[in-house]
Amino acid sequence: MNIENLKTLGDLKSSGYKSKGIKDELRDNLIEKIKKNEPAFTGIHGYDDTVIPELERAVLSKHNINLLGLRGQAKTRLARLMVSLLDEYIPVVEGSEINDDPLKPISRYAKEAIAEKGENTPINWIHRDERFFEKLATPDVTVADLIGDVDPIKAANLKLSYADDRVIHFGMIPRANRSIFVINELPDLQARIQVALFNILQEGDIQIRGFKLRLPLDMQFVFTANPEDYTNRGSIVTPLKDRIGSQILTHYPETIEIAKTITQQEAKLDSRQTDMVHVPELAKDLLEQIGFEARESEFIDEKSGISARMSITAYENLLSSAERRSLKNGEDKTLLRFGDFMGVIPAVTGKVELVYEGEQEGAAAVATQLIGDAVKTLFPDYFPKIEKLQKPDDQTPYDDLVEWFFEQTGFELPDNLTDEEYKQKLDEVTPLNKLIEKYQPEMAKEDSYFLKEFLLWGLVEFKKLSKQRYTKGIQFNDLYGSYISGL
């Protein structure tokens, strides 16, 4: 069907076009995708066996949907992707405020236009991308914003009585007729505003300032909510909740691999950064593990959640830290270093909600501890495990390395070293080279230097060495020697 040739109601009828409700559109197009084994929600990772099947069942059931989950769990992204399940174009009566279907008009304007012009009533075609409306629920949202109100200026201009329904100015929801309408953070919407949605969801009529209009709006509602909000700021009133067909629980990535995929997809990086900075896979794993540690930390409020945006912005900061150092040193390329992880601390502290104990520790201290916890968790994947309880005479693979530090006055790694100086500095610690060769012989040379720092941090976390952060870098010491020297 060539829509360019269909410009009037008569053209539409002669083409054989049949009207379809939005929920039927979504359902039919989803059925086609399932039959062809095509993904309905692209760019979403980690939900293939959990959230997406639930969402598809809700669409097939023609339900309004509530996506319930902590922040940064792709709730709004999922809602926006539902647009791809709509028909590409639909016809509307030209000039209609509420996207009237030419074959099933519901507004007074459209009915009068068709009564007057008949088959010659002009129509427009709107693309599916124009059929998505979104509103963030904030305390200042009013019934007039969502449903509509009497417009005194319109009444004056048209010289109409307030008893005439033509004086009504439609709100966002009627104007989103035949569209997907998303209300984010639904519990934040005042209870009296939520009540105004009852009839729209169930009976399809709206009431404005004493006017009761029978407008069978054709809508697909998607709500998003955070479980924390049920107790902290508000709640979804029970009758409204009862009218929402499916409530679907979202969740955070369950593995580091999924988390990495999301971060790599969403991070907004300049191509010059990615060309300049070599990032070992271990560094990417470590970055994601910080998020996993944060979700388990006793210093962080688990109810507020740890958004996927934390890892994304932390990754951006990580590369920017390496890029900045490289630019200052006049280098075209650089290896990511462990010291660059100090640059992710602002991204972490801005994304977590601390409990009282965390506030006492300080946000930066908690973020630094999360980095250490991440090292401790990943360490056994690369090197022999260090037991907590160990006899004094027991030999370990790390004895030579610890002995090397015992004989030194301190090993410093300044942040601003050139790549050449950085490599030379780490190569001086000969026991490090032997441990890498023995336990990670397949490790690429360019990744081995980050692994060496990782090993040193791991020994610090397992109380084999000590470290001290100073203004321009970090210093590693023998554990007992540092006590003696007062470091």
mmCIF file of C-alpha atoms in Angstrom, residues 16-379:
data_model
loop_
_atom_site.group_PDB
_atom_site.id
_atom_site.type_symbol
_atom_site.label_atom_id
_atom_site.label_comp_id
_atom_site.label_asym_id
_atom_site.label_seq_id
_atom_site.Cartn_x
_atom_site.Cartn_y
_atom_site.Cartn_z
ATOM 1 C CA GLY A 16 -9.224 -1.698 1.785
ATOM 2 C CA TYR A 17 -7.390 -0.387 4.861
ATOM 3 C CA LYS A 18 -8.680 -1.836 8.125
ATOM 4 C CA SER A 19 -8.357 -0.077 11.475
ATOM 5 C CA LYS A 20 -6.513 -1.848 14.238
ATOM 6 C CA GLY A 21 -6.157 -1.032 17.931
ATOM 7 C CA ILE A 22 -2.669 -0.283 19.247
ATOM 8 C CA LYS A 23 -2.609 -3.393 21.426
ATOM 9 C CA ASP A 24 -3.503 -5.490 18.372
ATOM 10 C CA GLU A 25 -0.729 -3.786 16.417
ATOM 11 C CA LEU A 26 1.803 -4.655 19.095
ATOM 12 C CA ARG A 27 0.509 -8.201 19.404
ATOM 13 C CA ASP A 28 0.412 -8.928 15.650
ATOM 14 C CA ASN A 29 3.852 -7.500 14.963
ATOM 15 C CA LEU A 30 5.331 -9.373 17.932
ATOM 16 C CA ILE A 31 3.807 -12.620 16.649
ATOM 17 C CA GLU A 32 5.510 -12.035 13.294
ATOM 18 C CA LYS A 33 8.874 -11.431 14.979
ATOM 19 C CA ILE A 34 8.532 -14.550 17.135
ATOM 20 C CA LYS A 35 7.648 -16.642 14.080
ATOM 21 C CA LYS A 36 10.714 -15.328 12.232
ATOM 22 C CA ASN A 37 12.868 -15.782 15.332
ATOM 23 C CA GLU A 38 13.758 -12.077 15.267
ATOM 24 C CA PRO A 39 14.574 -10.226 18.512
ATOM 25 C CA ALA A 40 11.815 -7.834 19.544
ATOM 26 C CA PHE A 41 14.011 -5.840 21.933
ATOM 27 C CA THR A 42 17.481 -5.247 20.497
ATOM 28 C CA GLY A 43 20.327 -3.777 22.523
ATOM 29 C CA ILE A 44 19.022 -5.274 25.783
ATOM 30 C CA HIS A 45 21.389 -7.746 27.432
ATOM 31 C CA GLY A 46 20.896 -10.220 30.268
ATOM 32 C CA TYR A 47 17.089 -10.330 30.027
ATOM 33 C CA ASP A 48 16.705 -13.070 27.399
ATOM 34 C CA ASP A 49 15.456 -15.680 29.853
ATOM 35 C CA THR A 50 13.837 -13.414 32.443
ATOM 36 C CA VAL A 51 12.374 -10.000 31.618
ATOM 37 C CA ILE A 52 11.872 -10.225 27.855
ATOM 38 C CA PRO A 53 9.725 -13.407 27.934
ATOM 39 C CA GLU A 54 7.558 -11.733 30.601
ATOM 40 C CA LEU A 55 7.267 -8.584 28.492
ATOM 41 C CA GLU A 56 6.361 -10.550 25.378
ATOM 42 C CA ARG A 57 3.680 -12.449 27.277
ATOM 43 C CA ALA A 58 2.232 -9.134 28.487
ATOM 44 C CA VAL A 59 2.121 -7.781 24.915
ATOM 45 C CA LEU A 60 0.460 -10.964 23.666
ATOM 46 C CA SER A 61 -2.083 -10.620 26.479
ATOM 47 C CA LYS A 62 -2.699 -6.973 25.464
ATOM 48 C CA HIS A 63 -1.908 -5.762 28.981
ATOM 49 C CA ASN A 64 -0.892 -2.384 30.307
ATOM 50 C CA ILE A 65 2.504 -2.925 31.914
ATOM 51 C CA ASN A 66 4.370 -1.865 35.038
ATOM 52 C CA LEU A 67 8.155 -2.353 34.940
ATOM 53 C CA LEU A 68 9.320 -2.606 38.540
ATOM 54 C CA GLY A 69 13.005 -2.415 39.371
ATOM 55 C CA LEU A 70 15.871 -0.412 40.815
ATOM 56 C CA ARG A 71 17.467 2.463 38.930
ATOM 57 C CA GLY A 72 19.609 1.722 35.909
ATOM 58 C CA GLN A 73 17.857 -1.519 34.929
ATOM 59 C CA ALA A 74 16.801 -0.413 31.406
ATOM 60 C CA LYS A 75 13.121 0.041 32.281
ATOM 61 C CA THR A 76 12.650 3.143 30.131
ATOM 62 C CA ARG A 77 14.797 1.630 27.372
ATOM 63 C CA LEU A 78 12.469 -1.374 27.219
ATOM 64 C CA ALA A 79 9.425 0.891 26.992
ATOM 65 C CA ARG A 80 10.971 2.900 24.143
ATOM 66 C CA LEU A 81 11.830 -0.258 22.224
ATOM 67 C CA MET A 82 8.157 -1.214 22.135
ATOM 68 C CA VAL A 83 7.770 1.433 19.412
ATOM 69 C CA SER A 84 9.423 -0.996 16.977
ATOM 70 C CA LEU A 85 6.395 -3.278 17.374
ATOM 71 C CA LEU A 86 3.990 -0.646 16.046
ATOM 72 C CA ASP A 87 2.855 -0.444 12.413
ATOM 73 C CA GLU A 88 5.158 1.869 10.493
ATOM 74 C CA TYR A 89 2.418 4.376 9.585
ATOM 75 C CA ILE A 90 -1.188 4.942 10.638
ATOM 76 C CA PRO A 91 -3.771 7.391 9.211
ATOM 77 C CA VAL A 92 -5.265 10.242 11.266
ATOM 78 C CA VAL A 93 -7.864 12.874 10.504
ATOM 79 C CA GLU A 94 -5.995 16.007 9.454
ATOM 80 C CA GLY A 95 -6.088 18.647 12.190
ATOM 81 C CA SER A 96 -7.187 16.251 14.933
ATOM 82 C CA GLU A 97 -5.667 16.959 18.339
ATOM 83 C CA ILE A 98 -6.034 13.375 19.477
ATOM 84 C CA ASN A 99 -4.944 11.340 16.442
ATOM 85 C CA ASP A 100 -8.471 10.372 15.418
ATOM 86 C CA ASP A 101 -8.742 7.230 13.323
ATOM 87 C CA PRO A 102 -10.558 8.327 10.109
ATOM 88 C CA LEU A 103 -12.573 5.099 10.154
ATOM 89 C CA LYS A 104 -13.392 5.334 13.876
ATOM 90 C CA PRO A 105 -13.435 9.014 14.901
ATOM 91 C CA ILE A 106 -13.995 9.759 18.579
ATOM 92 C CA SER A 107 -13.545 13.526 18.959
ATOM 93 C CA ARG A 108 -16.175 16.118 18.185
ATOM 94 C CA TYR A 109 -13.777 17.817 15.754
ATOM 95 C CA ALA A 110 -13.205 14.653 13.690
ATOM 96 C CA LYS A 111 -16.861 13.656 13.643
ATOM 97 C CA GLU A 112 -17.934 17.098 12.448
ATOM 98 C CA ALA A 113 -15.154 17.191 9.819
ATOM 99 C CA ILE A 114 -16.264 13.839 8.396
ATOM 100 C CA ALA A 115 -19.941 14.833 8.543
ATOM 101 C CA GLU A 116 -19.156 17.988 6.589
ATOM 102 C CA LYS A 117 -16.615 16.707 4.038
ATOM 103 C CA GLY A 118 -17.461 13.020 3.864
ATOM 104 C CA GLU A 119 -15.172 11.035 1.553
ATOM 105 C CA ASN A 120 -13.109 14.174 0.905
ATOM 106 C CA THR A 121 -12.025 14.492 4.550
ATOM 107 C CA PRO A 122 -8.213 14.979 4.377
ATOM 108 C CA ILE A 123 -6.004 12.536 6.270
ATOM 109 C CA ASN A 124 -2.386 12.525 7.414
ATOM 110 C CA TRP A 125 -0.060 9.609 8.075
ATOM 111 C CA ILE A 126 2.063 9.535 11.223
ATOM 112 C CA HIS A 127 5.172 7.419 11.694
ATOM 113 C CA ARG A 128 5.521 5.043 14.629
ATOM 114 C CA ASP A 129 8.386 7.146 16.041
ATOM 115 C CA GLU A 130 5.841 9.927 16.609
ATOM 116 C CA ARG A 131 3.633 7.616 18.644
ATOM 117 C CA PHE A 132 5.701 7.489 21.809
ATOM 118 C CA PHE A 133 4.965 9.851 24.699
ATOM 119 C CA GLU A 134 6.792 9.959 27.994
ATOM 120 C CA LYS A 135 6.132 11.773 31.261
ATOM 121 C CA LEU A 136 8.247 11.766 34.396
ATOM 122 C CA ALA A 137 6.015 11.666 37.456
ATOM 123 C CA THR A 138 6.911 14.612 39.667
ATOM 124 C CA PRO A 139 4.956 16.141 42.567
ATOM 125 C CA ASP A 140 3.991 19.163 40.445
ATOM 126 C CA VAL A 141 2.159 17.111 37.781
ATOM 127 C CA THR A 142 -1.542 18.034 37.676
ATOM 128 C CA VAL A 143 -4.707 16.444 36.334
ATOM 129 C CA ALA A 144 -4.818 19.259 33.773
ATOM 130 C CA ASP A 145 -1.358 18.238 32.515
ATOM 131 C CA LEU A 146 -2.355 14.631 31.990
ATOM 132 C CA ILE A 147 -6.094 14.702 31.242
ATOM 133 C CA GLY A 148 -6.964 18.281 30.294
ATOM 134 C CA ASP A 149 -8.758 21.407 31.472
ATOM 135 C CA VAL A 150 -11.179 24.093 30.396
ATOM 136 C CA ASP A 151 -9.394 26.740 28.310
ATOM 137 C CA PRO A 152 -10.894 30.182 29.011
ATOM 138 C CA ILE A 153 -8.932 31.790 26.149
ATOM 139 C CA LYS A 154 -10.379 29.293 23.676
ATOM 140 C CA ALA A 155 -13.853 29.960 25.066
ATOM 141 C CA ALA A 156 -13.381 33.713 24.626
ATOM 142 C CA ASN A 157 -11.932 33.471 21.121
ATOM 143 C CA LEU A 158 -14.649 31.126 19.887
ATOM 144 C CA LYS A 159 -17.332 32.953 21.900
ATOM 145 C CA LEU A 160 -18.423 29.699 23.494
ATOM 146 C CA SER A 161 -20.092 28.971 26.812
ATOM 147 C CA TYR A 162 -18.175 26.989 29.412
ATOM 148 C CA ALA A 163 -20.929 24.409 28.987
ATOM 149 C CA ASP A 164 -19.696 23.684 25.450
ATOM 150 C CA ASP A 165 -17.200 20.815 25.297
ATOM 151 C CA ARG A 166 -15.253 22.638 22.572
ATOM 152 C CA VAL A 167 -13.679 24.800 25.301
ATOM 153 C CA ILE A 168 -11.717 21.807 26.557
ATOM 154 C CA HIS A 169 -7.940 21.767 26.139
ATOM 155 C CA PHE A 170 -6.820 18.130 26.029
ATOM 156 C CA GLY A 171 -3.918 16.996 28.215
ATOM 157 C CA MET A 172 -1.004 14.715 27.365
ATOM 158 C CA ILE A 173 -2.894 11.432 27.562
ATOM 159 C CA PRO A 174 -5.739 12.230 25.128
ATOM 160 C CA ARG A 175 -3.180 13.768 22.766
ATOM 161 C CA ALA A 176 -1.293 10.467 22.920
ATOM 162 C CA ASN A 177 -4.301 8.539 21.633
ATOM 163 C CA ARG A 178 -3.244 5.505 19.563
ATOM 164 C CA SER A 179 0.259 5.758 21.037
ATOM 165 C CA ILE A 180 2.459 4.254 23.718
ATOM 166 C CA PHE A 181 2.323 6.425 26.832
ATOM 167 C CA VAL A 182 5.002 5.949 29.494
ATOM 168 C CA ILE A 183 4.803 7.348 33.011
ATOM 169 C CA ASN A 184 8.183 7.023 34.711
ATOM 170 C CA GLU A 185 8.472 6.682 38.509
ATOM 171 C CA LEU A 186 4.729 6.166 38.932
ATOM 172 C CA PRO A 187 4.773 6.098 42.788
ATOM 173 C CA ASP A 188 5.962 9.720 42.745
ATOM 174 C CA LEU A 189 2.643 10.728 41.172
ATOM 175 C CA GLN A 190 0.297 12.115 43.827
ATOM 176 C CA ALA A 191 -2.507 9.733 44.797
ATOM 177 C CA ARG A 192 -5.234 12.072 43.514
ATOM 178 C CA ILE A 193 -3.503 12.184 40.118
ATOM 179 C CA GLN A 194 -3.265 8.398 40.031
ATOM 180 C CA VAL A 195 -7.005 8.239 40.718
ATOM 181 C CA ALA A 196 -7.603 10.323 37.580
ATOM 182 C CA LEU A 197 -6.132 7.450 35.540
ATOM 183 C CA PHE A 198 -8.706 4.869 36.727
ATOM 184 C CA ASN A 199 -11.377 5.490 34.121
ATOM 185 C CA ILE A 200 -8.912 5.865 31.265
ATOM 186 C CA LEU A 201 -7.381 2.487 32.031
ATOM 187 C CA GLN A 202 -10.619 0.614 32.560
ATOM 188 C CA GLU A 203 -13.612 2.362 30.963
ATOM 189 C CA GLY A 204 -11.870 4.616 28.458
ATOM 190 C CA ASP A 205 -13.719 7.799 29.353
ATOM 191 C CA ILE A 206 -12.294 11.032 30.748
ATOM 192 C CA GLN A 207 -13.721 13.655 33.074
ATOM 193 C CA ILE A 208 -12.651 17.295 32.834
ATOM 194 C CA ARG A 209 -14.084 20.030 35.066
ATOM 195 C CA GLY A 210 -17.561 18.513 35.136
ATOM 196 C CA PHE A 211 -17.466 17.301 31.536
ATOM 197 C CA LYS A 212 -17.757 13.552 31.197
ATOM 198 C CA LEU A 213 -16.638 12.703 27.692
ATOM 199 C CA ARG A 214 -16.994 9.231 26.346
ATOM 200 C CA LEU A 215 -13.669 9.022 24.565
ATOM 201 C CA PRO A 216 -12.650 5.399 24.038
ATOM 202 C CA LEU A 217 -8.945 6.230 23.910
ATOM 203 C CA ASP A 218 -6.758 3.588 22.298
ATOM 204 C CA MET A 219 -3.624 3.511 24.456
ATOM 205 C CA GLN A 220 -0.782 1.262 25.472
ATOM 206 C CA PHE A 221 0.305 2.340 28.960
ATOM 207 C CA VAL A 222 3.732 1.454 30.313
ATOM 208 C CA PHE A 223 4.605 2.490 33.860
ATOM 209 C CA THR A 224 7.979 2.281 35.559
ATOM 210 C CA ALA A 225 8.544 2.212 39.297
ATOM 211 C CA ASN A 226 11.322 1.734 41.826
ATOM 212 C CA PRO A 227 10.540 -0.605 44.765
ATOM 213 C CA GLU A 228 12.266 1.865 47.098
ATOM 214 C CA ASP A 229 9.665 4.489 46.230
ATOM 215 C CA TYR A 230 6.863 2.393 47.674
ATOM 216 C CA THR A 231 8.101 3.253 51.148
ATOM 217 C CA ASN A 232 10.262 6.358 50.769
ATOM 218 C CA ARG A 233 8.278 8.741 48.614
ATOM 219 C CA GLY A 234 4.914 7.259 47.785
ATOM 220 C CA SER A 235 3.117 4.226 46.446
ATOM 221 C CA ILE A 236 0.930 3.026 43.628
ATOM 222 C CA VAL A 237 -2.647 3.252 44.854
ATOM 223 C CA THR A 238 -4.274 -0.179 44.970
ATOM 224 C CA PRO A 239 -7.137 0.389 42.482
ATOM 225 C CA LEU A 240 -4.670 1.679 39.891
ATOM 226 C CA LYS A 241 -2.337 -1.242 40.481
ATOM 227 C CA ASP A 242 -5.327 -3.547 40.013
ATOM 228 C CA ARG A 243 -5.932 -2.063 36.548
ATOM 229 C CA ILE A 244 -2.364 -2.708 35.337
ATOM 230 C CA GLY A 245 -2.346 -6.093 33.645
ATOM 231 C CA SER A 246 1.259 -7.234 34.136
ATOM 232 C CA GLN A 247 3.927 -6.210 36.614
ATOM 233 C CA ILE A 248 7.368 -7.251 35.446
ATOM 234 C CA LEU A 249 10.434 -7.297 37.677
ATOM 235 C CA THR A 250 13.736 -6.115 36.191
ATOM 236 C CA HIS A 251 17.193 -6.869 37.590
ATOM 237 C CA TYR A 252 20.886 -6.046 37.306
ATOM 238 C CA PRO A 253 23.318 -8.026 35.091
ATOM 239 C CA GLU A 254 24.022 -11.405 36.607
ATOM 240 C CA THR A 255 27.508 -11.902 35.171
ATOM 241 C CA ILE A 256 30.546 -9.759 34.454
ATOM 242 C CA GLU A 257 30.351 -10.672 30.762
ATOM 243 C CA ILE A 258 26.830 -9.260 30.429
ATOM 244 C CA ALA A 259 27.798 -6.159 32.415
ATOM 245 C CA LYS A 260 30.817 -5.601 30.138
ATOM 246 C CA THR A 261 28.661 -5.889 27.033
ATOM 247 C CA ILE A 262 26.287 -3.230 28.377
ATOM 248 C CA THR A 263 29.127 -0.872 29.334
ATOM 249 C CA GLN A 264 30.883 -1.219 25.976
ATOM 250 C CA GLN A 265 27.593 -0.592 24.168
ATOM 251 C CA GLU A 266 26.549 2.445 26.187
ATOM 252 C CA ALA A 267 29.847 4.228 26.931
ATOM 253 C CA LYS A 268 30.165 7.446 24.920
ATOM 254 C CA LEU A 269 33.805 7.388 23.917
ATOM 255 C CA ASP A 270 35.738 9.533 21.501
ATOM 256 C CA SER A 271 37.422 7.402 18.827
ATOM 257 C CA ARG A 272 40.689 9.181 19.656
ATOM 258 C CA GLN A 273 40.472 7.790 23.184
ATOM 259 C CA THR A 274 39.938 4.204 22.085
ATOM 260 C CA ASP A 275 42.768 4.507 19.550
ATOM 261 C CA MET A 276 45.125 5.976 22.126
ATOM 262 C CA VAL A 277 44.448 3.794 25.181
ATOM 263 C CA HIS A 278 44.985 0.047 25.275
ATOM 264 C CA VAL A 279 42.610 -1.492 27.825
ATOM 265 C CA PRO A 280 43.368 -5.043 29.046
ATOM 266 C CA GLU A 281 40.394 -7.358 29.445
ATOM 267 C CA LEU A 282 41.268 -7.721 33.127
ATOM 268 C CA ALA A 283 40.747 -3.965 33.591
ATOM 269 C CA LYS A 284 37.258 -4.235 32.073
ATOM 270 C CA ASP A 285 36.443 -7.168 34.364
ATOM 271 C CA LEU A 286 37.730 -5.266 37.362
ATOM 272 C CA LEU A 287 35.633 -2.227 36.534
ATOM 273 C CA GLU A 288 32.439 -4.313 36.387
ATOM 274 C CA GLN A 289 33.357 -6.173 39.565
ATOM 275 C CA ILE A 290 33.379 -2.832 41.395
ATOM 276 C CA GLY A 291 29.642 -2.581 40.656
ATOM 277 C CA PHE A 292 29.037 -6.115 41.913
ATOM 278 C CA GLU A 293 30.960 -5.331 45.112
ATOM 279 C CA ALA A 294 28.963 -2.119 45.582
ATOM 280 C CA ARG A 295 25.691 -4.074 45.498
ATOM 281 C CA GLU A 296 26.976 -6.219 48.373
ATOM 282 C CA SER A 297 28.715 -3.489 50.373
ATOM 283 C CA GLU A 298 27.614 -2.854 53.960
ATOM 284 C CA PHE A 299 28.341 0.851 53.444
ATOM 285 C CA ILE A 300 25.890 1.305 50.554
ATOM 286 C CA ASP A 301 22.112 1.364 50.688
ATOM 287 C CA GLU A 302 21.112 -1.690 48.665
ATOM 288 C CA LYS A 303 17.519 -0.473 48.347
ATOM 289 C CA SER A 304 18.578 2.466 46.186
ATOM 290 C CA GLY A 305 20.432 0.180 43.789
ATOM 291 C CA ILE A 306 23.664 0.573 41.838
ATOM 292 C CA SER A 307 22.790 1.802 38.385
ATOM 293 C CA ALA A 308 24.456 0.369 35.282
ATOM 294 C CA ARG A 309 25.280 4.016 34.595
ATOM 295 C CA MET A 310 27.917 3.815 37.332
ATOM 296 C CA SER A 311 30.030 1.342 35.337
ATOM 297 C CA ILE A 312 29.432 3.282 32.122
ATOM 298 C CA THR A 313 30.588 6.632 33.497
ATOM 299 C CA ALA A 314 33.413 4.955 35.426
ATOM 300 C CA TYR A 315 34.675 3.390 32.196
ATOM 301 C CA GLU A 316 34.556 6.777 30.471
ATOM 302 C CA ASN A 317 36.531 8.298 33.364
ATOM 303 C CA LEU A 318 38.997 5.419 33.279
ATOM 304 C CA LEU A 319 39.921 6.035 29.662
ATOM 305 C CA SER A 320 39.974 9.797 30.190
ATOM 306 C CA SER A 321 42.484 9.360 33.034
ATOM 307 C CA ALA A 322 44.837 7.426 30.767
ATOM 308 C CA GLU A 323 44.254 9.849 27.879
ATOM 309 C CA ARG A 324 45.034 12.898 30.028
ATOM 310 C CA ARG A 325 48.303 11.397 31.267
ATOM 311 C CA SER A 326 49.306 10.440 27.752
ATOM 312 C CA LEU A 327 48.562 13.930 26.431
ATOM 313 C CA LYS A 328 50.608 15.556 29.208
ATOM 314 C CA ASN A 329 53.516 13.230 28.429
ATOM 315 C CA GLY A 330 53.303 13.955 24.706
ATOM 316 C CA GLU A 331 52.597 10.307 23.811
ATOM 317 C CA ASP A 332 50.362 9.042 21.009
ATOM 318 C CA LYS A 333 49.517 5.740 22.680
ATOM 319 C CA THR A 334 49.468 4.417 26.223
ATOM 320 C CA LEU A 335 48.669 1.353 28.309
ATOM 321 C CA LEU A 336 45.932 1.594 30.879
ATOM 322 C CA ARG A 337 47.411 1.450 34.387
ATOM 323 C CA PHE A 338 46.019 0.510 37.741
ATOM 324 C CA GLY A 339 46.636 4.062 38.910
ATOM 325 C CA ASP A 340 44.055 5.194 36.357
ATOM 326 C CA PHE A 341 41.382 3.574 38.522
ATOM 327 C CA MET A 342 41.772 6.493 40.919
ATOM 328 C CA GLY A 343 40.009 8.457 38.188
ATOM 329 C CA VAL A 344 36.827 6.361 38.499
ATOM 330 C CA ILE A 345 36.260 7.386 42.124
ATOM 331 C CA PRO A 346 34.207 10.517 41.207
ATOM 332 C CA ALA A 347 31.975 8.362 38.989
ATOM 333 C CA VAL A 348 31.404 5.922 41.855
ATOM 334 C CA THR A 349 30.803 8.462 44.616
ATOM 335 C CA GLY A 350 28.227 10.274 42.519
ATOM 336 C CA LYS A 351 26.188 7.136 41.897
ATOM 337 C CA VAL A 352 25.901 5.448 45.311
ATOM 338 C CA GLU A 353 23.700 6.176 48.298
ATOM 339 C CA LEU A 354 25.622 5.574 51.513
ATOM 340 C CA VAL A 355 24.139 4.330 54.769
ATOM 341 C CA TYR A 356 25.190 5.967 58.036
ATOM 342 C CA GLU A 357 28.328 3.810 58.386
ATOM 343 C CA GLY A 358 29.317 4.696 54.834
ATOM 344 C CA GLU A 359 28.913 8.397 55.532
ATOM 345 C CA GLN A 360 31.230 7.984 58.501
ATOM 346 C CA GLU A 361 33.851 6.320 56.311
ATOM 347 C CA GLY A 362 33.523 8.930 53.569
ATOM 348 C CA ALA A 363 32.418 8.427 49.974
ATOM 349 C CA ALA A 364 35.943 8.436 48.511
ATOM 350 C CA ALA A 365 37.165 5.913 51.091
ATOM 351 C CA VAL A 366 34.230 3.616 50.326
ATOM 352 C CA ALA A 367 34.922 3.863 46.584
ATOM 353 C CA THR A 368 38.601 3.028 47.143
ATOM 354 C CA GLN A 369 37.613 0.069 49.295
ATOM 355 C CA LEU A 370 35.303 -1.185 46.523
ATOM 356 C CA ILE A 371 38.256 -1.212 44.121
ATOM 357 C CA GLY A 372 40.235 -3.253 46.663
ATOM 358 C CA ASP A 373 37.326 -5.654 47.195
ATOM 359 C CA ALA A 374 37.050 -6.152 43.432
ATOM 360 C CA VAL A 375 40.760 -7.018 43.260
ATOM 361 C CA LYS A 376 40.372 -9.479 46.101
ATOM 362 C CA THR A 377 37.456 -11.233 44.398
ATOM 363 C CA LEU A 378 39.169 -11.590 41.000
ATOM 364 C CA PHE A 379 42.661 -12.394 42.342
#
